[in-house]
C-alpha positions as semicolon CSV with decimal commas, in nm:
position;residue;x (nm);y (nm);z (nm)
1;X;-3,372;27,358;21,242
2;X;-3,057;27,235;21,071
3;X;-2,985;27,327;20,711
4;X;-3,084;27,002;20,546
5;X;-3,384;26,893;20,745
6;X;-3,617;27,185;20,668
7;X;-3,617;27,068;20,306
8;X;-3,707;26,717;20,422
9;X;-4,001;26,842;20,632
10;X;-4,325;26,668;20,524
11;X;-4,572;26,910;20,365
12;X;-4,858;26,805;20,589
13;X;-4,686;26,972;20,885
14;X;-4,701;27,311;20,715
15;X;-5,003;27,287;20,486
16;X;-5,248;27,058;20,659
17;X;-5,344;26,704;20,566
18;X;-5,596;26,764;20,286
19;X;-5,373;26,989;20,071
20;X;-5,066;26,773;20,137
21;X;-5,260;26,461;20,031
22;X;-5,364;26,615;19,698
23;X;-5,006;26,734;19,638
24;X;-4,867;26,387;19,709
25;X;-5,123;26,196;19,503
26;X;-5,161;26,423;19,204
27;X;-4,836;26,620;19,179
28;X;-4,589;26,380;19,345
29;X;-4,486;26,651;19,594
30;X;-4,414;26,522;19,946
31;X;-4,164;26,752;20,119
32;X;-4,086;27,121;20,149
33;X;-3,795;27,066;19,910
34;X;-4,025;26,902;19,652
35;X;-4,259;27,202;19,660
36;X;-3,975;27,454;19,636
37;X;-3,857;27,269;19,326
38;X;-4,208;27,275;19,175
39;X;-4,137;27,577;18,957
40;X;-4,394;27,800;18,785
41;X;-4,466;27,695;18,428
42;X;-4,501;28,057;18,318
43;X;-4,579;28,403;18,455
44;X;-4,879;28,622;18,378
45;X;-4,862;28,999;18,344
46;X;-5,173;29,212;18,324
47;X;-5,206;29,349;17,974
48;X;-4,988;29,067;17,841
49;X;-5,222;28,782;17,918
50;X;-5,301;28,504;17,678
51;X;-5,550;28,674;17,450
52;X;-5,885;28,527;17,542
53;X;-5,953;28,474;17,174
54;X;-5,645;28,249;17,142
55;X;-5,704;28,010;17,430
56;X;-5,599;27,651;17,358
57;X;-5,888;27,407;17,339
58;X;-5,906;27,121;17,592
59;X;-5,631;27,265;17,808
60;X;-5,647;27,360;18,174
61;X;-5,585;27,736;18,169
62;X;-5,557;28,026;18,410
63;X;-5,674;28,367;18,287
64;X;-5,702;28,707;18,446
65;X;-5,992;28,913;18,311
66;X;-6,272;29,153;18,390
67;X;-6,641;29,065;18,412
68;X;-6,829;29,240;18,129
69;X;-7,175;29,109;18,217
70;X;-7,349;28,828;18,404
71;X;-7,702;28,691;18,370
72;X;-7,907;28,403;18,506
73;X;-8,107;28,199;18,254
74;X;-8,365;27,936;18,337
75;X;-8,447;27,616;18,152
76;X;-8,666;27,307;18,206
77;X;-8,971;27,530;18,268
78;X;-8,784;27,731;18,530
79;X;-8,663;27,426;18,724
80;X;-8,301;27,459;18,605
81;X;-8,077;27,764;18,643
82;X;-7,768;27,862;18,449
83;X;-7,539;28,158;18,518
84;X;-7,359;28,292;18,213
85;X;-7,073;28,538;18,267
86;X;-6,888;28,715;17,988
87;X;-6,524;28,807;18,050
88;X;-6,306;29,047;17,859
89;X;-5,936;29,129;17,873
90;X;-5,931;29,391;17,601
91;X;-5,824;29,136;17,341
92;X;-6,118;28,903;17,330
93;X;-6,417;28,765;17,515
94;X;-6,478;28,438;17,693
95;X;-6,793;28,287;17,835
96;X;-6,814;28,122;18,179
97;X;-7,106;27,900;18,269
98;X;-7,225;27,775;18,611
99;X;-7,520;27,538;18,668
100;X;-7,764;27,437;18,941
101;X;-7,685;27,518;19,304
102;X;-7,340;27,639;19,192
103;X;-7,483;27,967;19,054
104;X;-7,557;28,157;19,377
105;X;-7,209;28,246;19,502
106;X;-7,062;28,350;19,164
107;X;-7,382;28,544;19,086
108;X;-7,323;28,758;19,397
109;X;-6,948;28,795;19,342
110;X;-6,890;28,820;18,968
111;X;-7,039;29,163;18,911
112;X;-6,962;29,368;18,598
113;X;-6,630;29,550;18,638
114;X;-6,486;29,300;18,889
115;X;-6,139;29,166;18,811
116;X;-6,063;28,802;18,891
117;X;-5,839;28,511;18,812
118;X;-6,017;28,208;18,663
119;X;-5,902;27,850;18,606
120;X;-6,070;27,571;18,416
121;X;-6,067;27,360;18,103
122;X;-6,142;27,536;17,775
123;X;-6,427;27,380;17,580
124;X;-6,650;27,488;17,291
125;X;-7,027;27,526;17,316
126;X;-7,238;27,666;17,030
127;X;-6,915;27,754;16,849
128;X;-6,801;27,973;17,142
129;X;-6,508;27,915;17,374
130;X;-6,618;27,864;17,732
131;X;-6,506;27,756;18,079
132;X;-6,766;27,546;18,259
133;X;-6,767;27,578;18,640
134;X;-6,423;27,741;18,663
135;X;-6,268;27,806;19,000
136;X;-6,187;28,174;19,053
137;X;-6,025;28,421;19,288
138;X;-6,131;28,783;19,304
139;X;-5,847;29,027;19,266
140;X;-6,017;29,350;19,366
141;X;-6,141;29,467;19,703
142;X;-6,492;29,583;19,791
143;X;-6,393;29,942;19,858
144;X;-6,354;30,136;19,530
145;X;-6,021;30,303;19,625
146;X;-5,881;29,976;19,754
147;X;-6,003;29,809;19,438
148;X;-5,797;30,045;19,223
149;X;-5,496;29,988;19,446
150;X;-5,539;29,610;19,431
151;X;-5,564;29,617;19,053
152;X;-5,260;29,844;19,029
153;X;-5,061;29,619;19,261
154;X;-5,167;29,323;19,056
155;X;-5,080;29,503;18,734
156;X;-4,722;29,558;18,843
157;X;-4,667;29,199;18,953
158;X;-4,562;28,886;18,768
159;X;-4,809;28,618;18,866
160;X;-4,655;28,269;18,876
161;X;-4,874;28,008;18,708
162;X;-4,786;27,664;18,846
163;X;-4,829;27,322;18,686
164;X;-5,163;27,240;18,850
165;X;-5,423;26,965;18,856
166;X;-5,800;26,954;18,868
167;X;-5,798;26,916;19,246
168;X;-5,556;27,203;19,313
169;X;-5,546;27,529;19,120
170;X;-5,237;27,730;19,047
171;X;-5,314;28,000;19,303
172;X;-5,370;27,749;19,581
173;X;-5,029;27,607;19,497
174;X;-4,893;27,964;19,505
175;X;-5,034;28,008;19,858
176;X;-4,871;27,680;19,965
177;X;-4,540;27,800;19,819
178;X;-4,574;28,122;20,022
179;X;-4,598;27,907;20,335
180;X;-4,274;27,716;20,263
181;X;-4,075;27,995;20,094
182;X;-3,889;28,097;20,416
183;X;-3,724;27,750;20,404
184;X;-3,549;27,851;20,080
185;X;-3,287;28,009;20,308
186;X;-3,189;27,657;20,419
187;X;-3,114;27,533;20,066
188;X;-2,784;27,342;20,050
189;X;-2,586;27,490;19,763
190;X;-2,424;27,210;19,560
191;X;-2,197;27,437;19,355
192;X;-1,839;27,488;19,471
193;X;-1,797;27,859;19,553
194;X;-1,527;27,907;19,288
195;X;-1,752;27,768;19,016
196;X;-2,052;27,973;19,130
197;X;-1,854;28,295;19,141
198;X;-1,660;28,216;18,824
199;X;-1,982;28,179;18,627
200;X;-2,159;28,465;18,803
201;X;-2,450;28,258;18,934
202;X;-2,709;28,382;19,184
203;X;-2,684;28,199;19,522
204;X;-2,934;27,913;19,543
205;X;-3,168;28,056;19,816
206;X;-3,196;28,376;19,613
207;X;-3,262;28,178;19,291
208;X;-3,549;27,993;19,461
209;X;-3,703;28,321;19,584
210;X;-3,666;28,478;19,240
211;X;-3,820;28,185;19,051
212;X;-4,127;28,177;19,276
213;X;-4,173;28,550;19,345
214;X;-3,996;28,748;19,073
215;X;-4,011;29,126;19,081
216;X;-3,886;29,159;18,723
217;X;-3,831;28,946;18,415
218;X;-3,457;28,965;18,480
219;X;-3,521;28,786;18,812
220;X;-3,681;28,497;18,623
221;X;-3,389;28,469;18,380
222;X;-3,137;28,479;18,667
223;X;-3,318;28,210;18,859
224;X;-3,366;27,985;18,555
225;X;-3,001;28,005;18,453
226;X;-2,895;27,901;18,803
227;X;-3,152;27,622;18,852
228;X;-3,091;27,470;18,508
229;X;-2,720;27,463;18,574
230;X;-2,770;27,287;18,910
231;X;-2,975;27,010;18,752
232;X;-2,726;26,954;18,472
233;X;-2,424;26,975;18,701
234;X;-2,543;26,741;18,978
235;X;-2,642;26,480;18,721
236;X;-2,312;26,510;18,532
237;X;-2,114;26,478;18,857
238;X;-2,303;26,156;18,933
239;X;-2,220;26,024;18,586
240;X;-1,857;26,139;18,604
241;X;-1,815;25,956;18,935
242;X;-1,959;25,641;18,784
243;X;-1,724;25,664;18,485
244;X;-1,432;25,725;18,719
245;X;-1,525;25,424;18,934
246;X;-1,542;25,210;18,619
247;X;-1,189;25,315;18,516
248;X;-1,065;25,186;18,853
249;X;-1,198;24,833;18,792
250;X;-0,955;24,571;18,662
251;X;-1,022;24,385;18,335
252;X;-0,826;24,147;18,118
253;X;-0,689;24,324;17,809
254;X;-0,811;24,141;17,497
255;X;-0,592;24,206;17,194
256;X;-0,663;24,039;16,858
257;X;-0,390;23,798;16,742
258;X;-0,243;23,785;16,393
259;X;-0,378;23,511;16,162
260;X;-0,653;23,427;16,408
261;X;-1,030;23,405;16,382
262;X;-1,077;23,778;16,308
263;X;-0,827;23,776;16,018
264;X;-0,985;23,461;15,877
265;X;-1,330;23,623;15,899
266;X;-1,215;23,951;15,739
267;X;-1,049;23,757;15,456
268;X;-1,377;23,593;15,355
269;X;-1,594;23,908;15,372
270;X;-1,750;23,969;15,028
271;X;-1,737;24,349;15,078
272;X;-1,515;24,610;15,238
273;X;-1,611;24,776;15,563
274;X;-1,734;25,136;15,546
275;X;-1,508;25,412;15,671
276;X;-1,741;25,448;15,971
277;X;-1,719;25,078;16,056
278;X;-1,338;25,094;16,037
279;X;-1,325;25,401;16,264
280;X;-1,565;25,260;16,524
281;X;-1,390;24,921;16,521
282;X;-1,062;25,095;16,599
283;X;-1,220;25,276;16,897
284;X;-1,353;24,942;17,025
285;X;-1,025;24,752;16,973
286;X;-0,832;25,030;17,152
287;X;-1,070;24,996;17,449
288;X;-1,047;24,616;17,452
289;X;-0,667;24,640;17,469
290;X;-0,673;24,825;17,804
291;X;-0,680;24,671;18,150
292;X;-0,999;24,849;18,249
293;X;-1,343;24,743;18,129
294;X;-1,466;24,909;17,811
295;X;-1,805;25,081;17,852
296;X;-1,905;25,188;17,505
297;X;-2,238;25,276;17,343
298;X;-2,252;25,194;16,973
299;X;-2,536;25,382;16,812
300;X;-2,610;25,370;16,447
301;X;-2,874;25,413;16,187
302;X;-3,102;25,124;16,112
303;X;-2,897;24,901;15,882
304;X;-2,565;25,080;15,931
305;X;-2,387;24,753;16,006
306;X;-2,370;24,757;16,388
307;X;-2,395;24,377;16,409
308;X;-2,090;24,345;16,184
309;X;-1,888;24,578;16,412
310;X;-2,004;24,391;16,725
311;X;-1,924;24,052;16,569
312;X;-1,568;24,159;16,482
313;X;-1,520;24,274;16,844
314;X;-1,647;23,935;16,964
315;X;-1,410;23,751;16,731
316;X;-1,115;23,960;16,857
317;X;-1,201;23,859;17,216
318;X;-1,224;23,491;17,117
319;X;-0,881;23,526;16,951
320;X;-0,749;23,658;17,282
321;X;-0,871;23,347;17,464
322;X;-1,198;23,490;17,602
323;X;-1,567;23,433;17,538
324;X;-1,825;23,682;17,415
325;X;-2,196;23,694;17,501
326;X;-2,461;23,882;17,307
327;X;-2,778;23,965;17,496
328;X;-3,094;24,025;17,288
329;X;-3,428;24,149;17,422
330;X;-3,652;23,885;17,258
331;X;-3,628;23,524;17,144
332;X;-3,711;23,619;16,785
333;X;-3,420;23,861;16,788
334;X;-3,179;23,618;16,958
335;X;-3,262;23,350;16,698
336;X;-3,227;23,604;16,418
337;X;-2,883;23,719;16,544
338;X;-2,772;23,357;16,584
339;X;-2,883;23,278;16,232
340;X;-2,720;23,583;16,071
341;X;-2,394;23,548;16,268
342;X;-2,351;23,179;16,185
343;X;-2,429;23,259;15,819
344;X;-2,172;23,541;15,813
345;X;-1,908;23,320;15,978
346;X;-1,977;23,006;15,774
347;X;-1,735;22,724;15,864
348;X;-1,568;22,954;16,121
349;X;-1,878;22,905;16,338
350;X;-1,831;22,529;16,345
351;X;-1,517;22,503;16,558
352;X;-1,450;22,147;16,671
353;X;-1,715;22,011;16,434
354;X;-1,667;21,804;16,121
355;X;-1,600;22,036;15,827
356;X;-1,541;22,327;16,065
357;X;-1,240;22,554;16,030
358;X;-0,930;22,506;16,246
359;X;-0,946;22,869;16,354
360;X;-1,319;22,839;16,417
361;X;-1,516;22,846;16,738
362;X;-1,859;22,725;16,837
363;X;-2,148;22,974;16,827
364;X;-2,433;22,867;17,056
365;X;-2,785;22,994;17,115
366;X;-2,941;23,000;17,462
367;X;-3,308;23,093;17,512
368;X;-3,573;23,006;17,768
369;X;-3,777;22,786;17,538
370;X;-3,500;22,551;17,420
371;X;-3,540;22,177;17,472
372;X;-3,358;22,026;17,773
373;X;-3,096;21,837;17,570
374;X;-3,003;22,136;17,352
375;X;-2,991;22,357;17,659
376;X;-2,770;22,114;17,851
377;X;-2,527;22,097;17,557
378;X;-2,515;22,479;17,526
379;X;-2,442;22,517;17,901
380;X;-2,167;22,256;17,873
381;X;-2,010;22,432;17,573
382;X;-2,002;22,757;17,772
383;X;-1,847;22,621;18,089
384;X;-1,576;22,426;17,901
385;X;-1,496;22,721;17,675
386;X;-1,580;22,514;17,365
387;X;-1,824;22,789;17,262
388;X;-1,648;23,120;17,206
389;X;-1,970;23,305;17,127
390;X;-2,312;23,273;17,287
391;X;-2,623;23,460;17,178
392;X;-2,923;23,458;17,404
393;X;-3,205;23,629;17,585
394;X;-3,215;23,701;17,960
395;X;-3,191;23,320;17,999
396;X;-2,815;23,392;17,984
397;X;-2,836;23,566;18,320
398;X;-2,968;23,269;18,518
399;X;-2,750;23,132;18,798
400;X;-2,701;22,799;18,619
401;X;-2,517;22,967;18,330
402;X;-2,140;22,962;18,381
403;X;-1,863;23,074;18,149
404;X;-1,509;22,948;18,107
405;X;-1,377;23,306;18,070
406;X;-1,628;23,579;17,981
407;X;-1,442;23,869;17,818
408;X;-1,706;24,077;17,638
409;X;-2,079;24,141;17,682
410;X;-2,267;24,292;17,389
411;X;-2,612;24,422;17,480
412;X;-2,849;24,476;17,188
413;X;-3,119;24,742;17,219
414;X;-2,998;24,884;17,549
415;X;-3,325;25,046;17,653
416;X;-3,485;24,707;17,714
417;X;-3,236;24,595;17,978
418;X;-3,219;24,716;18,334
419;X;-2,906;24,760;18,539
420;X;-2,970;24,442;18,737
421;X;-2,955;24,229;18,424
422;X;-2,647;24,403;18,291
423;X;-2,468;24,359;18,622
424;X;-2,577;23,998;18,663
425;X;-2,418;23,912;18,330
426;X;-2,107;24,113;18,407
427;X;-2,064;23,930;18,738
428;X;-2,017;23,605;18,546
429;X;-1,665;23,705;18,439
430;X;-1,354;23,625;18,646
431;X;-1,295;24,000;18,621
432;X;-1,550;24,254;18,496
433;X;-1,589;24,186;18,121
434;X;-1,580;24,462;17,860
435;X;-1,923;24,600;17,771
436;X;-2,055;24,712;17,432
437;X;-2,410;24,843;17,420
438;X;-2,581;24,873;17,080
439;X;-2,882;25,087;17,005
440;X;-3,051;25,139;16,672
441;X;-3,242;25,441;16,797
442;X;-3,022;25,736;16,713
443;X;-2,991;25,955;17,019
444;X;-2,926;26,329;17,001
445;X;-2,591;26,422;17,155
446;X;-2,737;26,588;17,464
447;X;-2,955;26,289;17,545
448;X;-2,658;26,058;17,501
449;X;-2,463;26,279;17,744
450;X;-2,748;26,272;17,994
451;X;-2,903;25,929;17,963
452;X;-2,598;25,725;17,862
453;X;-2,351;25,951;18,036
454;X;-2,158;25,662;18,187
455;X;-2,075;25,520;17,842
456;X;-1,834;25,645;17,579
457;X;-2,021;25,687;17,250
458;X;-1,939;25,564;16,900
459;X;-2,166;25,658;16,611
460;X;-2,215;25,478;16,278
461;X;-2,388;25,728;16,054
462;X;-2,332;25,600;15,700
463;X;-2,512;25,312;15,535
464;X;-2,312;25,028;15,380
465;X;-2,287;25,022;14,999
466;X;-2,571;24,836;14,830
467;X;-2,840;24,961;15,069
468;X;-3,139;25,101;14,884
469;X;-3,331;25,419;14,954
470;X;-3,675;25,382;15,116
471;X;-3,966;25,591;14,988
472;X;-4,218;25,671;15,263
473;X;-4,573;25,803;15,220
474;X;-4,865;25,881;15,452
475;X;-5,191;25,708;15,349
476;X;-5,491;25,903;15,486
477;X;-5,732;25,609;15,508
478;X;-6,025;25,810;15,642
479;X;-6,018;26,109;15,408
480;X;-5,914;25,909;15,100
481;X;-6,013;25,540;15,123
482;X;-5,902;25,481;14,762
483;X;-5,544;25,553;14,879
484;X;-5,563;25,248;15,106
485;X;-5,692;25,033;14,820
486;X;-5,395;25,156;14,614
487;X;-5,158;25,064;14,902
488;X;-5,271;24,700;14,883
489;X;-5,229;24,709;14,504
490;X;-4,870;24,825;14,557
491;X;-4,809;24,531;14,793
492;X;-4,944;24,296;14,525
493;X;-4,715;24,454;14,263
494;X;-4,410;24,405;14,488
495;X;-4,500;24,036;14,538
496;X;-4,558;23,990;14,164
497;X;-4,207;24,128;14,109
498;X;-4,068;23,851;14,328
499;X;-4,047;24,050;14,654
500;X;-4,216;24,027;14,995
501;X;-4,396;24,264;15,231
502;X;-4,466;24,333;15,597
503;X;-4,795;24,462;15,739
504;X;-4,756;24,595;16,095
505;X;-5,044;24,638;16,344
506;X;-5,037;24,778;16,699
507;X;-5,233;24,490;16,856
508;X;-5,253;24,108;16,838
509;X;-5,629;24,072;16,875
510;X;-5,655;23,732;17,044
511;X;-5,877;23,628;17,335
512;X;-5,626;23,695;17,612
513;X;-5,589;24,048;17,493
514;X;-5,961;24,099;17,450
515;X;-6,013;23,985;17,811
516;X;-5,758;24,237;17,931
517;X;-5,928;24,496;17,717
518;X;-6,263;24,423;17,883
519;X;-6,111;24,485;18,224
520;X;-5,990;24,818;18,098
521;X;-6,328;24,905;17,946
522;X;-6,496;24,909;18,284
523;X;-6,264;25,193;18,380
524;X;-6,288;25,398;18,060
525;X;-6,582;25,414;17,833
526;X;-6,418;25,661;17,601
527;X;-6,429;25,426;17,301
528;X;-6,809;25,416;17,298
529;X;-6,842;25,786;17,370
530;X;-6,579;25,881;17,116
531;X;-6,563;25,684;16,791
532;X;-6,218;25,837;16,731
533;X;-6,090;25,621;17,017
534;X;-6,166;25,280;16,869
535;X;-5,928;24,998;16,969
536;X;-5,611;24,980;16,756
537;X;-5,619;24,749;16,453
538;X;-5,516;24,392;16,527
539;X;-5,287;24,145;16,349
540;X;-5,531;23,852;16,347
541;X;-5,824;24,058;16,213
542;X;-5,623;24,237;15,944
543;X;-5,460;23,911;15,830
544;X;-5,806;23,754;15,789
545;X;-5,937;24,055;15,597
546;X;-5,638;24,057;15,364
547;X;-5,657;23,681;15,293
548;X;-6,025;23,716;15,205
549;X;-6,000;24,048;15,023
550;X;-5,722;24,273;14,896
551;X;-5,445;24,008;14,906
552;X;-5,648;23,695;14,829
553;X;-5,433;23,431;14,663
554;X;-5,108;23,541;14,831
555;X;-4,946;23,353;15,120
556;X;-5,025;23,567;15,425
557;X;-4,887;23,459;15,766
558;X;-4,893;23,618;16,112
559;X;-4,619;23,677;16,370
560;X;-4,671;23,809;16,723
561;X;-4,533;23,779;17,073
562;X;-4,790;23,534;17,206
563;X;-4,709;23,256;16,958
564;X;-4,504;22,956;17,071
565;X;-4,131;23,022;17,007
566;X;-4,102;22,726;16,767
567;X;-4,399;22,855;16,573
568;X;-4,246;23,205;16,557
569;X;-3,914;23,066;16,442
570;X;-4,085;22,855;16,177
571;X;-4,274;23,156;16,035
572;X;-3,957;23,369;16,036
573;X;-3,759;23,095;15,860
574;X;-4,024;23,054;15,591
575;X;-4,046;23,430;15,543
576;X;-3,666;23,456;15,518
577;X;-3,667;23,166;15,268
578;X;-3,924;23,345;15,050
579;X;-4,208;23,096;15,109
580;X;-4,433;23,362;15,268
581;X;-4,543;23,663;15,059
582;X;-4,681;23,887;15,330
583;X;-4,606;23,882;15,702
584;X;-4,869;24,051;15,922
585;X;-4,693;24,123;16,252
586;X;-4,678;24,330;16,568
587;X;-4,363;24,524;16,652
588;X;-4,177;24,198;16,725
589;X;-4,015;24,266;16,387
590;X;-3,901;24,612;16,498
591;X;-3,534;24,532;16,543
592;X;-3,280;24,298;16,397
593;X;-3,505;24,114;16,152
594;X;-3,311;24,097;15,827
595;X;-3,485;23,977;15,510
596;X;-3,326;24,158;15,213
597;X;-3,601;24,041;14,976
598;X;-3,873;24,226;15,174
599;X;-3,925;24,558;14,998
600;X;-4,263;24,692;15,116
601;X;-4,409;24,769;15,455
602;X;-4,761;24,889;15,539
603;X;-4,798;25,021;15,895
604;X;-5,164;25,025;16,007
605;X;-5,273;25,290;16,261
606;X;-4,926;25,438;16,218
607;X;-5,019;25,731;16,442
608;X;-5,031;25,490;16,739
609;X;-4,651;25,441;16,718
610;X;-4,374;25,679;16,822
611;X;-4,142;25,845;16,571
612;X;-3,839;25,631;16,664
613;X;-4,046;25,314;16,647
614;X;-4,174;25,399;16,298
615;X;-3,817;25,467;16,187
616;X;-3,707;25,132;16,335
617;X;-3,988;24,945;16,161
618;X;-3,922;25,112;15,828
619;X;-3,560;24,996;15,855
620;X;-3,677;24,638;15,793
621;X;-3,726;24,712;15,420
622;X;-3,479;24,832;15,159
623;X;-3,212;24,600;15,301
624;X;-3,130;24,450;14,964
625;X;-3,061;24,595;14,620
626;X;-3,427;24,676;14,539
627;X;-3,570;25,009;14,663
628;X;-3,790;24,998;14,974
629;X;-4,142;25,136;15,021
630;X;-4,303;25,226;15,353
631;X;-4,672;25,326;15,370
632;X;-4,796;25,489;15,691
633;X;-5,172;25,431;15,714
634;X;-5,359;25,666;15,945
635;X;-5,711;25,783;16,021
636;X;-5,580;26,083;16,213
637;X;-5,712;26,423;16,110
638;X;-5,491;26,615;15,867
639;X;-5,431;26,903;16,110
640;X;-5,356;26,679;16,412
641;X;-5,014;26,648;16,582
642;X;-5,026;26,273;16,503
643;X;-5,038;26,347;16,130
644;X;-4,759;26,604;16,165
645;X;-4,549;26,332;16,326
646;X;-4,615;26,092;16,039
647;X;-4,532;26,357;15,780
648;X;-4,200;26,417;15,957
649;X;-4,117;26,045;15,936
650;X;-4,215;26,035;15,568
651;X;-4,001;26,342;15,494
652;X;-3,661;26,219;15,618
653;X;-3,458;25,901;15,654
654;X;-3,217;26,068;15,897
655;X;-3,268;25,897;16,231
656;X;-3,083;26,166;16,426
657;X;-3,311;26,434;16,281
658;X;-3,616;26,220;16,366
659;X;-3,503;26,151;16,720
660;X;-3,472;26,526;16,765
661;X;-3,827;26,580;16,634
662;X;-3,947;26,297;16,856
663;X;-3,788;26,452;17,160
664;X;-3,923;26,798;17,083
665;X;-4,274;26,658;17,052
666;X;-4,273;26,426;17,350
667;X;-4,032;26,628;17,566
668;X;-3,802;26,451;17,809
669;X;-4,055;26,261;18,017
670;X;-4,097;25,978;17,772
671;X;-3,738;25,976;17,655
672;X;-3,596;25,947;18,003
673;X;-3,874;25,702;18,071
674;X;-4,104;25,645;18,365
675;X;-3,883;25,374;18,509
676;X;-3,591;25,610;18,527
677;X;-3,761;25,803;18,801
678;X;-3,442;25,949;18,940
679;X;-3,365;26,177;18,656
680;X;-3,724;26,229;18,561
681;X;-3,788;26,377;18,901
682;X;-3,466;26,574;18,909
683;X;-3,510;26,745;18,572
684;X;-3,763;27,017;18,632
685;X;-3,606;27,320;18,472
686;X;-3,361;27,163;18,227
687;X;-3,487;27,049;17,890
688;X;-3,243;26,800;17,748
689;X;-3,308;26,900;17,389
690;X;-3,283;27,280;17,426
691;X;-3,006;27,315;17,681
692;X;-2,723;27,148;17,496
693;X;-2,468;27,414;17,591
694;X;-2,556;27,399;17,960
695;X;-2,523;27,019;17,963
696;X;-2,193;27,021;17,774
697;X;-2,045;27,290;18,002
698;X;-2,171;27,114;18,317
699;X;-2,019;26,789;18,197
700;X;-1,681;26,955;18,148
701;X;-1,686;27,108;18,498
702;X;-1,805;26,778;18,650
703;X;-1,525;26,578;18,488
704;X;-1,263;26,823;18,616
705;X;-1,404;26,822;18,970
706;X;-1,426;26,441;18,990
707;X;-1,075;26,397;18,846
708;X;-0,938;26,628;19,117
709;X;-1,148;26,490;19,404
710;X;-1,323;26,158;19,318
711;X;-1,478;26,119;19,666
712;X;-1,579;26,489;19,679
713;X;-1,410;26,511;20,020
714;X;-1,363;26,886;19,986
715;X;-1,719;26,946;19,864
716;X;-1,950;26,824;20,143
717;X;-2,249;27,027;20,013
718;X;-2,225;26,869;19,670
719;X;-2,202;26,528;19,836
720;X;-2,518;26,600;20,041
721;X;-2,717;26,706;19,733
722;X;-2,594;26,404;19,536
723;X;-2,698;26,171;19,816
724;X;-3,046;26,323;19,815
725;X;-3,080;26,291;19,438
726;X;-2,918;25,951;19,411
727;X;-3,082;25,739;19,667
728;X;-3,030;25,377;19,569
729;X;-3,318;25,351;19,324
730;X;-3,219;25,667;19,141
731;X;-2,854;25,571;19,122
732;X;-2,955;25,251;18,948
733;X;-3,134;25,458;18,687
734;X;-2,801;25,598;18,577
735;X;-2,688;25,253;18,480
736;X;-3,006;25,175;18,294
737;X;-2,978;25,441;18,032
């Protein structure tokens, strides 16, 4: 068998159809290579097992223990049988229970003194930890001498515990791994020999053997160091090649001109730019002046003035004879950007119009719901070059939209746009336009290097002068209902002082949604069985309650994604103008909405939102001179992880700190996102948050290797491994970020 193909061998050839089917459906493992990269989660040693007394509730666990006693009990007047087995591991005791016909086999096998490995979900019954109907594997033999030997052999071995599922226990996975382990010899080693030797890494086949069947703890460390490095390195090489390819593309250099639009705009600014804005603007202008397309990620705290930096870049491009397009993820946001940019520019945004400035340009809006006449005019202004700046949603990407000379694309909230959309917009330039991606979700450095590795990063980390601090508090609605009543009083007080407030809910609560919900209910009945799992609070219901009760007499309006765009725009305009006291909304207000007079925000069911999302939402208040207040309402139990998350948000306004907490709690899966399957499936050993040094070092090596040999002509093994990782779909992930 040649060196590559044994890894591509389908599992059903080696393991049989039934096991292979479970592995494919429940663990996403299809080939020998997939299974060899399905690493143990941890290793058990006899004597150093999880103390039975400390088992985690509701988790699927594997324990090794000895049977202390076993007894059959009857119930239902002798019609029902129950086998209860008590286990001990010297540190604690655990009860097993088997019912009905399932009691005979374990009753014969689980005799006092027998040692076995058990797997099941930990539950509590009569205040005692138990495993109901666990699967088990006996570890001793029937002959007494052999039994001692088996236990001794087991005692000296590190038992790999694999990420398992209900249908397939860890030890059955271990047996399957035994069947494919000989193929580890065929592993293609992606590391250049000089790098491997220089860093003292174990060869890859040996690392795979050591991770699955370690003799010592040192074996595990050796294997992990090598496998982590491979993941980081292959990914960084892919990103380095993409960056290199981008530097080879031609682009028109766009240099600002003296006394042009940018100078006129700067001259009328009522404030000075922060040091951070100055520094980041310089990085952007330096990039725009080169003849290769800029690819820059601008990340900044909520309210750090990213839009101002992006607008100045757009004006510089217009000065240089080009056009700039800003792509926003929603219509509400596109309209909001259009409104705030035209307000900031004043008469400079009315180029060619009566009363407009001579240096001015036209700023047009393009969204899917515009009327035909307005749309036709906007398209005309773009193709003639009359409009220097266009702000729009994905409607900008349609074939009909043509530009006179597209020089810069600004993408707001990067994570909502896929590579196809970004490329479609870029293809509208005569040459590839420059690209500036903005994100208001601060991203820890390692994630930026991994997820946005094809972009250079600029960070705005100071708030502009005049921004007010935001006080945040958790409101435990269940334990202390009077706290919630006080929250509504606070909202009233803010309104009486001439300010406005937001109330955010996770759900809309209209008929369409209810119908969808009913479909879902057929599948899961958890809400009825578990009152904790009630549906999330809804905008329409909460708005009604507030109008009738706690906020009666105030103007309360709703805003959500299923309203007609004109209706949404009307509500936003009236809220911005101060005609609405309280806006009850979904997360459509999460980004970009700028109403400086809004000082209070109440987030209902706050535990249903992620950390970054809560931080984003909170950033909508405290945008003026009055201090902001954010109240996180939750019914989550005080000791729950959800409450811990809310307390973390309440304790700090530092988005970078919060994104780190978020990542530590959710781990990489969510951060890298389901859609980004390529990296999700390639990161098995590496944890983006903990392995910063590995990622940074791998990036350095990758950059050097790609600079010396962009096509990797002298590194065929690395090319083979890259091709396997980056099939087309996965390669696209790298552009998505």
